[in-house]
XYZ file of C-alpha atoms in Angstrom:
518
model
C 2.444 295.911 252.980
C 0.676 294.824 256.207
C -2.335 293.609 254.244
C -0.118 291.555 251.917
C 1.655 290.005 254.916
C -1.665 289.119 256.495
C -2.798 287.466 253.273
C 0.436 285.506 253.086
C 0.160 284.317 256.681
C -3.490 283.345 256.077
C -2.462 281.309 253.013
C 0.208 279.542 255.070
C -2.282 278.683 257.835
C -4.823 277.430 255.319
C -2.188 275.261 253.624
C -1.148 273.841 257.007
C -4.776 273.158 257.858
C -5.302 271.357 254.547
C -2.108 269.363 255.160
C -3.336 268.332 258.620
C -6.724 267.358 257.176
C -5.053 265.203 254.487
C -2.836 263.609 257.138
C -5.814 262.976 259.370
C -7.761 261.410 256.523
C -4.765 259.248 255.637
C -4.474 258.086 259.265
C -8.200 257.321 259.382
C -7.978 255.360 256.138
C -4.938 253.478 257.408
C -6.643 252.693 260.717
C -9.787 251.520 258.916
C -7.756 249.267 256.654
C -5.812 247.878 259.638
C -9.034 247.183 261.512
C -10.431 245.545 258.379
C -7.294 243.450 257.985
C -7.421 242.431 261.641
C -11.095 241.513 261.333
C -10.378 239.523 258.204
C -7.460 237.762 259.853
C -9.582 236.999 262.899
C -12.379 235.700 260.699
C -9.875 233.591 258.677
C -8.402 232.166 261.857
C -11.852 231.361 263.211
C -12.774 229.682 259.892
C -9.511 227.710 259.965
C -10.192 226.488 263.514
C -13.741 225.597 262.522
C -12.448 223.681 259.502
C -9.952 221.766 261.645
C -12.627 220.971 264.182
C -14.954 219.817 261.419
C -12.144 217.605 260.087
C -11.753 216.115 263.570
C -15.478 215.506 263.807
C -15.466 213.812 260.385
C -12.672 211.471 261.533
C -14.629 210.639 264.712
C -17.805 210.057 262.689
C -15.910 207.739 260.356
C -14.554 205.734 263.329
C -18.036 205.547 264.895
C -19.482 204.433 261.558
C -16.868 201.680 261.248
C -17.541 200.441 264.791
C -21.296 200.557 264.278
C -20.942 198.533 261.083
C -18.909 195.908 262.933
C -21.381 195.753 265.798
C -24.366 195.345 263.445
C -22.902 192.618 261.237
C -25.373 190.063 262.616
C -28.347 192.431 262.841
C -27.853 193.494 259.229
C -28.839 190.095 257.885
C -31.873 189.473 260.137
C -34.150 191.609 257.947
C -32.903 189.996 254.709
C -34.495 186.963 253.053
C -31.471 184.799 252.325
C -33.273 182.273 250.160
C -32.259 182.132 246.480
C -35.206 182.865 244.207
C -34.618 180.396 241.357
C -37.048 182.273 239.125
C -34.801 185.349 239.403
C -31.991 183.233 237.938
C -34.009 182.552 234.814
C -33.916 184.945 231.892
C -37.272 186.457 230.934
C -35.900 189.039 228.497
C -37.702 189.145 225.122
C -35.621 189.631 222.004
C -36.309 192.979 220.432
C -38.992 192.796 217.754
C -37.940 193.344 214.185
C -38.236 196.930 213.058
C -38.099 197.912 209.387
C -35.109 200.190 208.828
C -36.319 203.631 207.695
C -34.300 203.357 204.488
C -36.116 200.111 203.582
C -39.626 201.318 204.387
C -41.930 200.995 201.308
C -42.884 204.182 199.521
C -46.005 204.931 197.559
C -45.896 204.789 193.774
C -45.535 208.157 192.032
C -48.827 209.721 191.004
C -49.512 210.171 187.257
C -48.936 213.661 185.899
C -52.253 215.472 185.387
C -52.481 217.457 182.148
C -55.445 219.786 182.083
C -57.623 219.420 178.969
C -57.945 222.267 176.505
C -60.803 224.598 177.021
C -63.256 225.312 174.172
C -61.657 228.658 173.624
C -58.063 227.160 173.623
C -59.152 224.597 171.105
C -59.971 227.328 168.587
C -56.276 228.327 168.484
C -54.560 226.801 165.418
C -52.122 223.935 166.413
C -53.216 223.920 170.059
C -54.638 220.392 169.846
C -51.373 218.992 168.472
C -49.286 220.736 171.064
C -51.593 219.494 173.853
C -51.402 215.938 172.547
C -47.596 216.093 172.600
C -47.652 217.338 176.202
C -49.948 214.503 177.219
C -47.713 211.936 175.518
C -44.593 213.315 177.117
C -46.206 213.219 180.554
C -47.350 209.631 179.998
C -43.842 208.587 178.949
C -42.241 210.253 181.964
C -44.797 208.647 184.261
C -43.990 205.223 182.890
C -40.242 205.782 183.499
C -40.894 207.035 187.020
C -43.175 204.080 187.813
C -40.619 201.625 186.412
C -37.815 203.174 188.497
C -40.060 203.091 191.585
C -40.930 199.438 191.061
C -37.248 198.494 190.616
C -36.254 200.423 193.801
C -39.083 198.804 195.778
C -38.123 195.368 194.540
C -34.515 195.935 195.630
C -35.658 197.224 199.030
C -37.913 194.191 199.407
C -34.907 191.905 198.879
C -32.889 193.879 201.465
C -35.798 193.886 203.897
C -36.290 190.143 203.567
C -32.545 189.665 204.191
C -32.640 191.902 207.285
C -35.740 190.105 208.589
C -34.059 186.717 208.029
C -30.899 187.834 209.845
C -33.035 189.146 212.722
C -34.898 185.843 212.862
C -31.583 183.968 213.033
C -30.346 186.186 215.839
C -33.628 185.775 217.706
C -33.466 182.012 217.269
C -29.933 181.957 218.655
C -30.929 184.229 221.541
C -34.013 182.166 222.350
C -32.006 178.949 222.138
C -29.323 180.267 224.483
C -31.998 181.541 226.845
C -33.753 178.142 226.862
C -30.406 176.451 227.482
C -29.558 178.710 230.421
C -33.067 178.414 231.856
C -32.878 174.638 231.441
C -29.652 174.754 233.437
C -31.430 176.677 236.172
C -34.300 174.162 236.064
C -31.816 171.297 236.346
C -29.930 173.090 239.132
C -33.163 173.668 241.079
C -34.266 170.077 240.570
C -30.875 168.723 241.675
C -30.827 171.033 244.681
C -34.330 170.020 245.785
C -33.285 166.389 245.321
C -30.351 167.176 247.653
C -27.678 166.367 245.153
C -24.380 167.115 246.988
C -22.870 169.259 244.250
C -26.063 171.270 243.871
C -26.408 171.739 247.628
C -22.844 173.048 247.788
C -23.335 175.310 244.763
C -26.589 176.710 246.170
C -25.048 177.515 249.544
C -21.973 179.042 247.861
C -24.409 181.377 246.126
C -26.089 182.186 249.431
C -22.810 183.177 251.125
C -21.476 185.009 248.090
C -24.582 187.208 248.004
C -24.231 188.146 251.673
C -23.451 191.830 251.953
C -20.704 192.800 254.392
C -18.806 196.065 254.862
C -16.430 196.485 251.926
C -13.237 196.836 253.938
C -11.674 193.941 255.863
C -14.158 191.163 255.022
C -12.544 188.711 252.579
C -15.663 186.436 252.304
C -13.559 183.480 251.195
C -14.864 180.050 252.156
C -14.954 176.350 251.338
C -18.004 174.117 251.598
C -18.480 170.369 251.736
C -21.695 168.380 252.111
C -22.182 165.038 253.822
C -25.290 163.423 252.394
C -25.453 160.721 255.123
C -25.859 163.180 257.973
C -27.233 166.094 255.888
C -24.363 168.121 257.248
C -22.793 171.140 255.559
C -19.223 171.807 256.640
C -18.018 175.382 256.260
C -14.479 176.702 256.505
C -14.779 180.493 256.459
C -12.050 183.111 256.359
C -12.767 185.693 259.040
C -11.782 189.371 259.056
C -8.472 190.010 260.742
C -8.150 191.909 264.019
C -7.130 194.942 261.973
C -10.805 195.259 260.979
C -11.350 196.894 264.373
C -10.295 200.572 264.174
C -7.147 201.107 266.237
C -8.247 204.682 267.048
C -10.863 205.281 269.663
C -11.332 208.987 268.874
C -9.612 212.064 267.470
C -8.979 215.394 269.194
C -7.789 218.711 267.758
C -4.979 220.320 269.804
C -5.183 224.023 269.086
C -1.815 224.987 270.614
C 0.028 222.625 268.272
C -2.430 222.792 265.385
C -2.502 218.981 265.258
C -5.241 216.353 265.170
C -4.251 213.644 267.612
C -5.670 210.140 267.714
C -6.438 208.351 270.966
C -5.637 204.652 270.668
C -8.413 202.196 271.500
C -7.841 200.289 274.691
C -6.606 196.724 274.227
C -9.542 195.385 276.272
C -12.003 197.179 273.993
C -10.261 195.904 270.827
C -10.414 192.379 272.240
C -14.125 192.663 273.093
C -15.045 194.216 269.739
C -13.124 191.563 267.824
C -14.528 188.664 269.852
C -17.988 190.096 269.178
C -17.206 190.368 265.444
C -15.953 186.752 265.210
C -19.115 185.578 266.970
C -21.285 187.775 264.749
C -19.858 186.435 261.497
C -20.221 182.857 262.796
C -23.855 183.259 263.840
C -24.661 185.208 260.720
C -23.316 182.492 258.454
C -25.248 179.799 260.308
C -28.401 181.940 260.146
C -28.068 182.616 256.422
C -27.481 178.953 255.557
C -30.364 177.651 257.677
C -32.773 180.379 256.540
C -31.922 179.760 252.870
C -32.408 175.980 253.184
C -35.435 175.607 250.879
C -34.716 171.932 250.166
C -34.487 171.051 253.873
C -31.072 169.614 253.039
C -29.301 170.887 256.151
C -29.860 169.091 259.421
C -26.501 170.224 260.714
C -23.994 172.935 259.835
C -20.441 172.783 261.140
C -18.631 176.113 260.901
C -14.933 176.750 261.394
C -13.745 180.321 261.191
C -10.101 180.765 260.273
C -7.634 183.606 259.963
C -5.281 183.655 256.996
C -2.412 185.780 258.192
C 1.313 185.936 258.889
C 2.677 184.190 261.947
C 4.608 186.931 263.748
C 6.938 184.328 265.282
C 8.051 182.768 261.969
C 7.001 185.323 259.364
C 5.280 182.583 257.390
C 1.765 182.392 256.114
C -0.476 180.526 258.525
C -4.137 179.541 258.870
C -5.437 179.793 262.419
C -8.834 178.406 263.422
C -10.336 180.655 266.090
C -13.917 179.394 266.291
C -15.568 176.081 265.515
C -19.211 175.138 266.113
C -21.633 172.433 265.059
C -25.310 173.441 265.223
C -28.459 171.593 264.320
C -31.125 173.417 262.352
C -33.814 172.592 264.908
C -31.743 173.966 267.754
C -30.532 177.063 265.917
C -33.992 178.123 264.767
C -35.087 178.447 268.384
C -32.629 181.289 268.934
C -33.676 184.915 268.971
C -30.632 186.358 267.346
C -31.759 189.979 267.798
C -31.634 189.493 271.588
C -28.591 187.240 272.191
C -25.167 188.029 273.529
C -23.219 186.710 270.557
C -20.245 185.207 272.432
C -22.420 183.674 275.123
C -24.776 182.283 272.464
C -21.877 180.567 270.669
C -20.558 179.003 273.849
C -24.061 177.781 274.654
C -24.069 176.025 271.249
C -20.959 174.156 272.401
C -18.599 176.130 270.203
C -14.870 176.061 270.523
C -14.113 179.793 270.784
C -10.667 181.276 271.091
C -10.360 183.496 274.183
C -7.789 185.647 272.334
C -8.487 185.551 268.585
C -6.823 188.951 268.348
C -3.573 187.239 269.408
C -4.085 184.307 266.959
C -4.835 181.880 269.744
C -6.103 178.794 267.928
C -8.828 176.292 268.795
C -9.241 172.697 267.612
C -11.747 172.472 264.777
C -14.711 170.198 265.515
C -13.984 168.566 262.185
C -11.118 169.072 259.731
C -12.475 170.303 256.413
C -10.320 167.976 254.290
C -11.672 165.016 256.216
C -15.210 165.528 254.886
C -14.699 166.965 251.433
C -14.755 163.875 249.221
C -13.431 165.918 246.290
C -10.007 166.124 247.897
C -9.971 162.452 248.760
C -10.921 161.362 245.266
C -8.422 163.661 243.637
C -5.530 162.160 245.620
C -6.715 158.583 245.268
C -7.028 158.815 241.513
C -3.269 158.706 241.217
C -3.117 155.125 242.420
C -6.109 153.938 240.393
C -9.615 153.405 241.664
C -9.693 149.616 241.328
C -6.354 149.152 243.044
C -7.610 150.614 246.314
C -8.853 148.179 248.950
C -12.529 148.392 249.816
C -12.931 148.746 253.567
C -16.381 147.119 253.348
C -14.709 143.860 252.258
C -12.900 143.612 255.601
C -14.290 141.502 258.422
C -15.227 143.375 261.581
C -12.057 142.055 263.272
C -9.891 143.108 260.344
C -11.475 146.528 260.391
C -10.736 146.919 264.099
C -7.086 145.989 263.476
C -6.914 148.498 260.678
C -8.244 151.282 262.896
C -5.917 150.294 265.740
C -2.920 150.344 263.424
C -3.985 153.746 262.079
C -3.935 155.345 265.496
C -0.632 153.675 266.187
C 0.710 155.433 263.088
C -0.672 158.658 264.483
C 1.462 158.376 267.579
C -0.808 156.614 270.041
C 0.129 153.436 271.893
C -2.790 151.178 270.995
C -3.927 147.804 272.261
C -6.795 145.804 270.806
C -9.337 144.349 273.221
C -11.233 141.138 272.926
C -14.116 141.232 270.506
C -17.245 141.797 272.562
C -19.841 142.907 269.996
C -21.677 144.611 272.831
C -20.608 148.165 272.395
C -17.467 147.640 274.454
C -13.958 148.872 273.786
C -12.371 147.813 270.489
C -9.053 149.398 271.327
C -7.425 151.238 274.210
C -4.833 153.848 273.314
C -2.551 156.022 275.365
C -1.574 159.512 274.387
C 1.846 160.100 275.920
C 1.724 163.889 275.665
C 1.883 165.654 279.017
C -1.227 167.511 280.170
C -3.113 166.922 276.888
C -2.561 163.170 276.800
C -4.088 160.267 278.685
C -6.123 157.161 278.120
C -8.260 156.986 274.977
C -10.924 154.425 274.130
C -11.598 153.712 270.466
C -14.546 151.936 268.875
C -14.735 150.961 265.189
C -18.027 150.467 263.323
C -17.930 148.967 259.824
C -21.475 150.159 259.036
C -23.316 150.865 255.841
C -26.106 152.781 257.538
C -25.986 156.022 259.486
C -24.670 155.615 263.009
C -27.258 156.737 265.532
C -26.982 158.358 268.917
C -27.135 155.057 270.830
C -23.631 154.070 269.644
C -22.298 157.457 270.777
C -23.976 157.048 274.175
C -22.395 153.622 274.508
C -18.996 155.046 273.726
C -19.420 157.798 276.318
C -20.494 155.273 278.989
C -17.535 153.074 278.149
C -15.187 156.035 278.319
C -16.456 156.897 281.804
C -16.196 153.277 282.968
C -12.651 153.019 281.664
C -11.644 156.283 283.284
C -10.484 157.532 279.903
C -9.950 161.187 279.023
C -11.291 160.848 275.503
C -13.432 158.582 273.296
C -13.151 158.143 269.527
C -15.783 156.505 267.332
C -14.748 155.533 263.803
C -17.223 154.352 261.186
C -17.358 153.723 257.440
C -20.656 155.585 256.991
C -21.746 158.766 258.768
C -23.544 160.091 261.823
C -26.982 161.500 262.376
C -27.729 164.906 263.875
C -28.622 163.371 267.259
C -25.221 161.764 267.451
C -23.479 165.063 266.864
C -25.716 166.853 269.345
C -24.994 164.281 272.047
C -21.243 164.515 271.529
C -21.320 168.312 271.916
C -19.432 169.525 274.999
C -18.100 166.016 275.597
C -14.585 164.692 275.033
C -15.796 162.608 272.106
C -14.605 162.637 268.534
C -16.691 161.214 265.693
C -14.807 160.221 262.541
C -16.965 159.280 259.550
C -16.057 157.373 256.388
C -14.627 160.355 254.563
C -12.540 161.290 257.560
C -11.256 157.746 257.911
C -10.142 157.631 254.287
C -8.348 160.940 254.779
C -6.534 159.738 257.913
C -5.508 156.466 256.280
C -4.029 158.303 253.361
C -2.316 161.047 255.397
C -0.924 158.950 258.259
C -0.697 155.390 256.994
C -0.119 155.948 253.286
C -3.091 153.683 252.512
C -5.340 154.622 249.630
C -8.644 152.930 250.345
C -12.261 153.242 249.308
C -15.662 152.534 250.768
C -18.078 150.817 248.434
C -21.142 148.805 249.392
């Protein structure tokens, strides 16, 4: 009995031991799994934080990339040849040579069937010669049929091949003709451009500006061009990127406690500086591209006005705001080292009218109104009243022309008084602008000229303006002005109105549809 009890107790202890071992193993497995889960969770959290930080860095890199692109707008074009290669406009593609379709390729005639002659031994067999002769005849007949079928098939293929070749020749002739026509258009375009035909000069420079590569976002690249043949002046009205082109965010930061990526707004002063720099960069870049591309030496002067097409926050209406206007001569501009200049300072040194707050839509007065030089607009409006019914300003006497100009400025709101005819460069009319602050005494001279007005007339006007104590001088002519005249008037309170501008003003303010014909 005692031995049995001991065995029973031993069994109980062993079972308890095994139970404790199982429990210990289960605890160990549980703890291992928990540690693994904790490690995985820690690793996942670290990866999540790394991903969020990488996302933040990507946003900052994108902002930096946008700002760098804005700041290098001018530099981007300095390594580019902006000239249009006329030869690249011509088509040099050869029409694909005619290839015989595989189905129409000629095939060799079938070979005659070869019937082996009887041997001497075979000829001894009775009837062998007859049978052999019949085999030969049958083979000959079959060969004739096969050859006839082949010749018919080849004849049909020859007809189809000739038809295909003729159709190819017609397509090639049409292609070559169209290519010659297009290449002739390029030849004519190049000849007209090098001859400084106004339409060709405008078309060429439109091509130059259209090909200019800007960042994709925020740069509308819309513009209008007009060319004055008298002064070899290209007038550009260019739509600038809006202030929104400057990223509103300066940088991004990940806030771990809130699990949020916060943006830090760019300071107003920095936005203003970046945008002023961008406006100046687009202006200088456009001038550079036009002058560099000027193969025909057609541009002595380029007048650029940069405008913003936007919504007026005060009225909610669409508005066009000029924020920069500059007239630059080619000779002067080519002396600049654009890779070294401060863009805004450079523009001001060129005598530009530059808005101090373009980001707030603060406007400047354009050096010249686009519609006053683009003859296309003038002619379109005048056509309604008939070309021959319009008075020719060149038929007026000098005195009559002076009266006309004086009356025009009276219609424009100035109090004008004609002076005695002096013919010595003196005052033709004195006008008074009654507006406070901006107004004052204005001297006006009228020149009914056929030839280009030189710098001497502008100097005379400036001297007269100073002698009269006037705040502004206006020179009106029926022709145009040379580059020296425009250069002299730069940074001075002088306004030069050419023949196209005069016709525009007469139509807009006096309702007079006139023309200028020698």
